Coordinates of C-alpha atoms and ligand atoms in Angstrom, one line a residue:
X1 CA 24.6 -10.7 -33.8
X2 CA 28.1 -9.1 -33.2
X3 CA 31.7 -10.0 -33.7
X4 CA 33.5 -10.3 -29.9
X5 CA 33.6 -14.3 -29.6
X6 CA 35.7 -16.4 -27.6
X7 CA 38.6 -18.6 -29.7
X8 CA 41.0 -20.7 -27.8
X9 CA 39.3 -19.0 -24.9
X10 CA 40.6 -15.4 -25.5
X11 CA 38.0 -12.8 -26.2
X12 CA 38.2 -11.5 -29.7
X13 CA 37.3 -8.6 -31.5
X14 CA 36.7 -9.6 -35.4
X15 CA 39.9 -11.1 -36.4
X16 CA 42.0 -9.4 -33.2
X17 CA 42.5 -10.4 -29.5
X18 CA 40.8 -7.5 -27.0
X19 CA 43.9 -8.6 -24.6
X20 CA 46.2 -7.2 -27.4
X21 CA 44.4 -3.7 -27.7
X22 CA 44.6 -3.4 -24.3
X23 CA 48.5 -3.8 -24.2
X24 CA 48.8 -1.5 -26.9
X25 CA 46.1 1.5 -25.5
X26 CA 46.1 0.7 -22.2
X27 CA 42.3 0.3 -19.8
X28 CA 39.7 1.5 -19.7
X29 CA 38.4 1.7 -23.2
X30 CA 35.8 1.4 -25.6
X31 CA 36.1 -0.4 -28.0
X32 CA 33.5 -0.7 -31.4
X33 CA 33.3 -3.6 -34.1
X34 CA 33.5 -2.2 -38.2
X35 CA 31.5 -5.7 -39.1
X36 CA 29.1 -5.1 -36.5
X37 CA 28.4 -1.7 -37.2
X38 CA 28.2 -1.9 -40.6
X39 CA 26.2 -5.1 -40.4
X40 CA 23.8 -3.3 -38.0
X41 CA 23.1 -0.8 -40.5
X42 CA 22.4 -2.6 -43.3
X43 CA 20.2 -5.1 -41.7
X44 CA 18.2 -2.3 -40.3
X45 CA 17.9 0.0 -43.8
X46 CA 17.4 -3.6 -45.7
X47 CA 14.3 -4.2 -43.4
X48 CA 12.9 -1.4 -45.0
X49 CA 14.0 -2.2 -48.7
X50 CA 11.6 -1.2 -51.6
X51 CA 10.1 1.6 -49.7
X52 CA 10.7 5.1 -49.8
X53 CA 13.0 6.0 -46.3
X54 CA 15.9 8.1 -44.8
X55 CA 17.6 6.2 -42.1
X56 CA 18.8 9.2 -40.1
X57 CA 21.2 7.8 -37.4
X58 CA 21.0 9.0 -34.1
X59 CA 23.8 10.7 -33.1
X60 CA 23.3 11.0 -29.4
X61 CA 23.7 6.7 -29.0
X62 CA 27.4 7.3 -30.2
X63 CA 28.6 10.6 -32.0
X64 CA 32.4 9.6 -32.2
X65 CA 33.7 10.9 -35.8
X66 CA 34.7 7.7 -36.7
X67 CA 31.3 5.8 -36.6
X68 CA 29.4 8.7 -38.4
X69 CA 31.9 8.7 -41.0
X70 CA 31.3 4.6 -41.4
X71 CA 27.4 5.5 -41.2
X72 CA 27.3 8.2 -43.4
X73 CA 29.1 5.7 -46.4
X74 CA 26.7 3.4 -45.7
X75 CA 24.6 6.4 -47.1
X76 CA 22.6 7.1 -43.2
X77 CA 21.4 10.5 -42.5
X78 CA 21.3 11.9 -38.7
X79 CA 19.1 12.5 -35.9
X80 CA 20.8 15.3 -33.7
X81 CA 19.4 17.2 -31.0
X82 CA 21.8 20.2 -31.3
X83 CA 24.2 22.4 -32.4
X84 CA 27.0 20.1 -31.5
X85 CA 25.5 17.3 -33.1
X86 CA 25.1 19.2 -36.2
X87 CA 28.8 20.4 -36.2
X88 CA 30.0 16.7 -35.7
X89 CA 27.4 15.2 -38.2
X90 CA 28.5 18.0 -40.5
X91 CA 32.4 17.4 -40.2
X92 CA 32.0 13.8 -40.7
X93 CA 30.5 14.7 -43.7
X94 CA 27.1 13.8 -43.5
X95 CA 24.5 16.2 -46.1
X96 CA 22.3 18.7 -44.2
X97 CA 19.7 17.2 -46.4
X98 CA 20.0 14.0 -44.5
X99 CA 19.5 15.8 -41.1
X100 CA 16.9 15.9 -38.8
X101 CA 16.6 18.0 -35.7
X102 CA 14.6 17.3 -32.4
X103 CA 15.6 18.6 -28.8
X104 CA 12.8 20.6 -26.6
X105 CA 15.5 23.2 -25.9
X106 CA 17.0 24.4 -29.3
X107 CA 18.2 27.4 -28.5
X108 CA 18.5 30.5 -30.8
X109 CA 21.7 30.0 -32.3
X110 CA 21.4 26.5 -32.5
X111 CA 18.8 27.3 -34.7
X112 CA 20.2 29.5 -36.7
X113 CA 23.3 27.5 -37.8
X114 CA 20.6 24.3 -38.3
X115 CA 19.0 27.1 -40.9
X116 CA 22.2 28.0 -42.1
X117 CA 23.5 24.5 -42.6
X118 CA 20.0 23.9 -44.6
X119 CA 18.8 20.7 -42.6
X120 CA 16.0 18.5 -44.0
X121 CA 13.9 19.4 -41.1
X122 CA 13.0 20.8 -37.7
X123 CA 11.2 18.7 -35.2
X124 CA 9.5 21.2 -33.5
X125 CA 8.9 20.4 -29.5
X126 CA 6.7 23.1 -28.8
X127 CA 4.7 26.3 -29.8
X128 CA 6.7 28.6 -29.0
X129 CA 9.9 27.1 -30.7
X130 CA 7.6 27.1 -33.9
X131 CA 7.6 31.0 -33.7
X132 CA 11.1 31.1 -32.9
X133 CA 12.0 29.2 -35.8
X134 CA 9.8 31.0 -37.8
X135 CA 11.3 34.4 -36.6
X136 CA 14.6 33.3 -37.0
X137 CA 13.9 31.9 -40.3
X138 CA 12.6 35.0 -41.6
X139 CA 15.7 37.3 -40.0
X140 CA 18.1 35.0 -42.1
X141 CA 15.8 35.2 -45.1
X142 CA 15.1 31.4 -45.4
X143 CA 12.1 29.0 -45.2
X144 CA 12.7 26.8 -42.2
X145 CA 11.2 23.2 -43.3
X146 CA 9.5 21.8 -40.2
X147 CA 7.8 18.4 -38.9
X148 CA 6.0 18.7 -35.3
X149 CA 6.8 16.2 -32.8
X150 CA 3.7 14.7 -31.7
X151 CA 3.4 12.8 -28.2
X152 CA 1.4 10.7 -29.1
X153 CA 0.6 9.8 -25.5
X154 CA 1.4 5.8 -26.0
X155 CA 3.4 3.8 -23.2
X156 CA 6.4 2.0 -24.8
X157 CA 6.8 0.0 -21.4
X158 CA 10.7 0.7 -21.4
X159 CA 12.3 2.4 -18.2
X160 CA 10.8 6.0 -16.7
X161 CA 13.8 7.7 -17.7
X162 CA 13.7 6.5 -21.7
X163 CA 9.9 6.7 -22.2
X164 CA 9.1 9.9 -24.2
X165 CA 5.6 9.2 -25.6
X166 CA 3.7 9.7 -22.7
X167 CA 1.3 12.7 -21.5
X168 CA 3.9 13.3 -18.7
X169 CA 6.6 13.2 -20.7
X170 CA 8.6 16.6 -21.6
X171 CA 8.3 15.8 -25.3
X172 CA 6.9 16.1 -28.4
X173 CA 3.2 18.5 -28.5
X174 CA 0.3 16.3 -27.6
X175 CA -2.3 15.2 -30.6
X176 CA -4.7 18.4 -30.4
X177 CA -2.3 20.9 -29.5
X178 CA 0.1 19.8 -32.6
X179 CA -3.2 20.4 -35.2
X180 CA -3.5 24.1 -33.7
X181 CA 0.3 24.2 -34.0
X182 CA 0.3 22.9 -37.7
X183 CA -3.2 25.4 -38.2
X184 CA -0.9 28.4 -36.7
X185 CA 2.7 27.1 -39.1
X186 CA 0.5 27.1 -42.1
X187 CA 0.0 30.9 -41.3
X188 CA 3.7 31.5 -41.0
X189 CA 5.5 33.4 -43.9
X190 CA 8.9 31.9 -43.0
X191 CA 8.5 28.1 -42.3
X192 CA 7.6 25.1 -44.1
X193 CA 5.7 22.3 -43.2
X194 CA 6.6 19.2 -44.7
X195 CA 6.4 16.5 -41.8
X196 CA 5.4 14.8 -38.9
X197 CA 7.3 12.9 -36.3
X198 CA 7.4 11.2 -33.0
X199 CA 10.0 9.3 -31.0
X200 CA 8.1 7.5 -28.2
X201 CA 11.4 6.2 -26.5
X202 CA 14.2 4.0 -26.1
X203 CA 14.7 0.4 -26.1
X204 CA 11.5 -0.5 -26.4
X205 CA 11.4 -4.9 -27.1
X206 CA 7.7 -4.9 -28.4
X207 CA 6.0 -3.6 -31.8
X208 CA 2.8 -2.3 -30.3
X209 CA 4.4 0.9 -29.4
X210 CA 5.4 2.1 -32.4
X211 CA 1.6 0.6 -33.9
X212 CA -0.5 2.7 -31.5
X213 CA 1.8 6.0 -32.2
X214 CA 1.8 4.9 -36.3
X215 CA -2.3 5.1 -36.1
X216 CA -2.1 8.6 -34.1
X217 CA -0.1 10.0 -36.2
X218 CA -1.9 8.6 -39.4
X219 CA -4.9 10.1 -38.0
X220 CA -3.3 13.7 -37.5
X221 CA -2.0 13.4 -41.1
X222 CA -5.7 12.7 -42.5
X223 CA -7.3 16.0 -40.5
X224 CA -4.3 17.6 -41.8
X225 CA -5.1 16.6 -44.9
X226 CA -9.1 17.7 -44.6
X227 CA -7.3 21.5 -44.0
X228 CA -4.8 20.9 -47.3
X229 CA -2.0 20.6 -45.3
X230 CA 0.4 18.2 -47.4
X231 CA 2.5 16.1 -45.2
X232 CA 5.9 14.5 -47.6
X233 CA 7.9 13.2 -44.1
X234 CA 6.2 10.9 -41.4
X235 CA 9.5 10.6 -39.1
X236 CA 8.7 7.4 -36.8
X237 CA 11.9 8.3 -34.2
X238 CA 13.8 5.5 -33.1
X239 CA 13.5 3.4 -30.1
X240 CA 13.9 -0.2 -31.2
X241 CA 15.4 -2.3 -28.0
X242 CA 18.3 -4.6 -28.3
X243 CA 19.6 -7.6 -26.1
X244 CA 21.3 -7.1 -22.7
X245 CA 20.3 -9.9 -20.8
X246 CA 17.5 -11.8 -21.4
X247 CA 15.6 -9.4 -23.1
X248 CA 13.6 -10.5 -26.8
X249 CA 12.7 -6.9 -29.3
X250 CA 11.6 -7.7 -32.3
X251 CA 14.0 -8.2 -35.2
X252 CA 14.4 -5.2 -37.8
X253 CA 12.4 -7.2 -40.3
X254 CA 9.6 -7.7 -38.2
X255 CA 9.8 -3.9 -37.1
X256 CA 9.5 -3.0 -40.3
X257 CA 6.8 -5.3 -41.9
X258 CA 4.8 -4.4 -39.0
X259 CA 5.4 -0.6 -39.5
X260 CA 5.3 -0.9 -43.7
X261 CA 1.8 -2.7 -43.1
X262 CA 0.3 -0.2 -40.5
X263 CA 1.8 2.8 -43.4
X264 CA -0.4 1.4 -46.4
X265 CA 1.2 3.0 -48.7
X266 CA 0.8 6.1 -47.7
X267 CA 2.6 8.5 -50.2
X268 CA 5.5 9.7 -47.3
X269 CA 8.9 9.3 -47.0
X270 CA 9.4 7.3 -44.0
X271 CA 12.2 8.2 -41.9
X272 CA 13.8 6.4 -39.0
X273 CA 16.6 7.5 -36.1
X274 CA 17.6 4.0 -35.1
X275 CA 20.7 4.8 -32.4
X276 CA 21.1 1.7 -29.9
X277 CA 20.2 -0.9 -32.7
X278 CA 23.2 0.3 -34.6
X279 CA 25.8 0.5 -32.0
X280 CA 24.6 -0.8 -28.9
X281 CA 25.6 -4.3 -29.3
X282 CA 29.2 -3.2 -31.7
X283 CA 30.9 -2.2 -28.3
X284 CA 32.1 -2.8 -25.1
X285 CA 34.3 -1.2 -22.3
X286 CA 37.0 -3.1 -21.8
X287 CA 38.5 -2.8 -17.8
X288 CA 40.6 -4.1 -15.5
X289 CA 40.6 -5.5 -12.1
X290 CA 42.0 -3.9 -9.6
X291 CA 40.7 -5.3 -6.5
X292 CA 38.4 -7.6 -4.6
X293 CA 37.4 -7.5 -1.1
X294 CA 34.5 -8.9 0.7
X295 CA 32.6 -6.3 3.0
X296 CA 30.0 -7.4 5.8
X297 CA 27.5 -8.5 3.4
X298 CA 29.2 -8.3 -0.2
X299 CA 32.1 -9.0 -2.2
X300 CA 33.3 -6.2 -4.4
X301 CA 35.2 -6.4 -7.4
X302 CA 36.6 -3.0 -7.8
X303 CA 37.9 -2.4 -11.5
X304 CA 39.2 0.7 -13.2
X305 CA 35.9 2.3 -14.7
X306 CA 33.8 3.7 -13.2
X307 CA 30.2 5.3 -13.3
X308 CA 32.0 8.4 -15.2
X309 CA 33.0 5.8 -18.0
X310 CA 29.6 4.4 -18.6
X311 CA 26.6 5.8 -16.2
X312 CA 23.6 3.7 -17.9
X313 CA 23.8 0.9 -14.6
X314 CA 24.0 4.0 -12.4
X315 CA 21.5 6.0 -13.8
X316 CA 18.6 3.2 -15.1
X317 CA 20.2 0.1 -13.4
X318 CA 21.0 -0.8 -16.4
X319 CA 21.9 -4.8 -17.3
X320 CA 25.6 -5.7 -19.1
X321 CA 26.5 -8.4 -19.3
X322 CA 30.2 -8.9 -17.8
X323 CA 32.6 -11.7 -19.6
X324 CA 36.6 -12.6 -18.8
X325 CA 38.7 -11.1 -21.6
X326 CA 40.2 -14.6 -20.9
X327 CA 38.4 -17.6 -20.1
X328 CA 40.8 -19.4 -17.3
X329 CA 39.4 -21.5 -14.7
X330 CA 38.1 -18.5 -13.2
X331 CA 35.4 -20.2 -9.5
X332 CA 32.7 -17.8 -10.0
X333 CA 31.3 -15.4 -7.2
X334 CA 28.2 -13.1 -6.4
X335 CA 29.8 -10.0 -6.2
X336 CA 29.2 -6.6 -7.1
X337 CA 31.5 -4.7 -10.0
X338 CA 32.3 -1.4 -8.9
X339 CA 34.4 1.3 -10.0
X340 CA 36.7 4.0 -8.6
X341 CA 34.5 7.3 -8.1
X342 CA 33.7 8.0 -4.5
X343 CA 29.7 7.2 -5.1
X344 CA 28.0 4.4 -3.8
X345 CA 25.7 4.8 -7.3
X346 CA 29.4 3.4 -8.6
X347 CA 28.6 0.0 -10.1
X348 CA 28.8 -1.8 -13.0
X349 CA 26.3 -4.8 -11.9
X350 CA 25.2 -5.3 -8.7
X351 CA 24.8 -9.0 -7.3
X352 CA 26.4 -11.1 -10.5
X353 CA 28.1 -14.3 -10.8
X354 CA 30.9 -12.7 -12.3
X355 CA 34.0 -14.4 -12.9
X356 CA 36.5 -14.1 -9.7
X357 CA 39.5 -12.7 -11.5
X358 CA 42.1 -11.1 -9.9
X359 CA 44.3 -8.0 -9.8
X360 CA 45.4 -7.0 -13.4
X361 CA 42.6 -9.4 -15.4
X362 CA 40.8 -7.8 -18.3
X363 CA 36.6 -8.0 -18.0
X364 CA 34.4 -7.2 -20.8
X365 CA 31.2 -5.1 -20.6
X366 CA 29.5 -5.9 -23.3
X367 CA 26.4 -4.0 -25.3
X368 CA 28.1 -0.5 -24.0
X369 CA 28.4 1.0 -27.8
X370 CA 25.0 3.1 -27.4
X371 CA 25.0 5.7 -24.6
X372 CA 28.5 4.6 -23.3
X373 CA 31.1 7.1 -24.2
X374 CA 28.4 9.9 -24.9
X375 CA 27.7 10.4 -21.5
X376 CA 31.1 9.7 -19.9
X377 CA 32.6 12.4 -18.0
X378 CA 35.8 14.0 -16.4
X379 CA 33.6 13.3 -13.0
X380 CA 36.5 12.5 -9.8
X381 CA 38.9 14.6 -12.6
X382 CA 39.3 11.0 -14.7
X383 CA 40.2 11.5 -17.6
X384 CA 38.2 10.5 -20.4
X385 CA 38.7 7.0 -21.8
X386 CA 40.2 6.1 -25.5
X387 CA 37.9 4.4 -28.0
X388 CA 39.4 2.3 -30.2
X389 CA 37.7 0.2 -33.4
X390 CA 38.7 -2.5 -35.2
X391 CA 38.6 -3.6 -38.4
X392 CA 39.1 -7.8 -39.6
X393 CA 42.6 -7.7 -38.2
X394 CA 43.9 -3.9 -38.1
X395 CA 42.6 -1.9 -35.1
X396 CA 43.0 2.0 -34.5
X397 CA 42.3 4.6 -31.3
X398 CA 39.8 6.5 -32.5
X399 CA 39.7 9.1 -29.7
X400 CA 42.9 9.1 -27.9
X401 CA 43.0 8.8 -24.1
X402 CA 42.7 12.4 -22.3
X403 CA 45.7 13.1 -19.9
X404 CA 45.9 15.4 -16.9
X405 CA 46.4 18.3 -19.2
X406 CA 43.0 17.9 -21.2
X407 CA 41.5 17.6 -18.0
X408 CA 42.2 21.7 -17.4
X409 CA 41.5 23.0 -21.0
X410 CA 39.8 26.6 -21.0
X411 CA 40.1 26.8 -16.8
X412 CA 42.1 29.9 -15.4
X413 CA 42.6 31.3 -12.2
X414 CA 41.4 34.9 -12.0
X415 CA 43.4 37.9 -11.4
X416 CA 41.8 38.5 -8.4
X417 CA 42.9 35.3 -6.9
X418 CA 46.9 35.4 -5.8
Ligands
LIG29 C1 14.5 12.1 -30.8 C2 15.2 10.8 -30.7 N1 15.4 10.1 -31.8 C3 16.0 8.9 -31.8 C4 16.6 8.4 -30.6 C5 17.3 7.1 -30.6 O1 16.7 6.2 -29.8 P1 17.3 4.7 -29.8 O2 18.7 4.8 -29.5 O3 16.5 4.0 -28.8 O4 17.0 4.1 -31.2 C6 16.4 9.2 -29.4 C7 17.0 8.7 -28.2 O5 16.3 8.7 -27.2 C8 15.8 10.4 -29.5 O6 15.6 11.2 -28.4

């Protein structure tokens, strides 16, 4: 459920017409719902009420200040997976206490300001970041608290690219390896164990996943517990899928009854890093339409972002659904939405029914809040696009537009170059 809807025909957001933001800011832009958000949030941490949890947010689905500011006063935590996650978690005031940190590439001074900081815990990837951390940990003079990340080897039948929980996969230590790994921590003067964790992907629309890795990692937790090694955090990652298309996940509720029964009542603290559930579905890139022309065996609708704007149809094929910002009496073709960069991986959907708008129309792509902005770039030297959110009926950019100028921050031509 989200809050762009169609009144008199004209695309709102909440209370405010999306053809009015993009007078005011200008395409392309992103632009994020408070109600949604917010709504997001608490129907997600409500799934899990009466039981003992941290809802640690994860930043890489959207990391704009703005959002972890109205995250962290809905009292979420963070998921970060490095050092400038922790510095944006941190300056939008979230408590180290409340962060946790996975990433199979922390590197050493990532590390050290996470131990600085005084995060709740390191997910630990592999065995030689345990004795990193532990080194580090013991130069600083500090405990580092730690969880390993366990692959639990479980297929979350979600795209190649977003499945993490597999053998193959670059993540997490698999299920015998992480018992040595906890065996060698507990022999380690400078860290602390006090979890577990796994994150066996990304938009994943069915609840066995997340059973089969619950059971591997209860079953880790019970040898663990044979050896006296107390774990207080069992961190279940994130991963819960969200509509596009046609697609059906399971509600929060259900998510969490099926994960609350599979815990029974095991004395841990359950944490979470939901990111797409939160803010997939509370944003969409708003463009416009710059062209249409119809090659030998396609039309094209050519509109003004592109693949450096939002990458996920480029890089998964991803689905969005594409609406008018306007609903006039648009004939519909099968066309394909493209952008400006100079790829032929430049699309926005490939083959839709799309409305047959013309040059200067405003389109919609909707469910582009996760993933979206984080991964645009200055690709082609665009610059990168405003975000913008909106609250009932008051809207504000939250990023502003970068210009031609932002584009060559830090660069400088050598001295040895006339
Ligand atoms: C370690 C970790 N936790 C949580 C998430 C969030 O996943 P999602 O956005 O699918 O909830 C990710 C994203 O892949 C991740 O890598």
């Amino acid at each position: 459920m989200h809050h762009f809807t169609y009144k008199d025909n004209e695309l709102y957001c909440e209370a405010v017409t999306v053809r009015e933001i993009a007078a005011a800011v200008g395409t392309p832009f992103y632009l994020y719902s408070h109600a949604t958000l917010e709504r997001h949030f608490k129907a997600f941490d409500g799934a899990f009420e009466g039981i003992d949890r941290l809802i640690c947010y994860s930043a890489k689905a959207n990391a704009s200040q703005a959002i972890l500011r109205l995250l962290k006063n809905l009292g979420s935590g963070l998921d970060i997976v490095s050092g400038g996650e922790l510095y944006r978690g941190l300056k939008a005031g979230i408590a180290p206490q409340k962060i946790v940190y996975s990433g199979v590439g922390k590197r050493v001074e990532e590390i050290d300001d996470a131990l600085s900081a005084g995060i709740l815990m390191f997910n630990v990837e592999s065995l030689e970041e345990l004795e990193l951390i532990n080194q580090r940990a013991g130069t600083l003079g500090k405990k580092a608290p730690i969880a390993i990340r366990v692959n639990p080897d479980v297929d979350p039948k979600t795209h190649p690219y977003i499945s993490t929980g597999l053998k193959k996969n670059k993540f997490g230590i698999d299920t015998r390896a992480a018992l040595e790994g906890y065996l060698a921590a507990n022999q380690m003067a400078h860290v602390n164990i006090i979890g577990i964790d796994c994150h066996i992907g990304s938009q994943i629309t069915q609840v066995q996943p997340f059973v089969d890795a619950l059971e591997s990692l209860k079953s880790l937790i019970g040898e663990l517990k044979q050896k006296n090694i107390d774990i207080k955090f069992l961190d279940m990652g994130g991963g819960l899928g969200i509509t596009y298309n046609d697609e059906a996940p399971p509600h929060p509720q259900e998510y969490a009854r099926t994960l609350v029964q599979a815990l029974k009542d095991m004395p841990v603290r359950l944490i979470l890093e939901p990111g797409r559930v939160i803010v997939g579905n509370a944003g969409i890139l708003v463009t416009r339409a710059l062209y249409r022309k119809t090659g030998g065996a396609k039309n094209f609708m050519i509109v003004d972002a592109g693949m450096n704007d939002l990458l996920r149809p480029t890089l998964y094929g991803a689905f969005h659904a594409i609406w008018p910002v306007s609903k006039n009496k648009y004939e519909t073709i099968k066309a394909d939405v493209v952008g400006p960069i100079c790829e032929t991986g430049d699309f926005l959907a490939q083959d839709r029914e799309v409305p047959g708008v013309s040059h200067g129309d405003l389109l919609a792509v909707m469910s582009a809040g996760a993933y979206g902005f984080m991964m645009a770039s200055n690709y082609c030297s665009r610059p990168r696009l405003a975000e913008v959110m909106v609250k009932d009926d008051q809207f504000e950019v939250i990023r502003a537009r970068q210009n031609y100028e932002d584009l060559m921050i830090g660069e400088t031509v050598p001295s040895f170059i006339e």
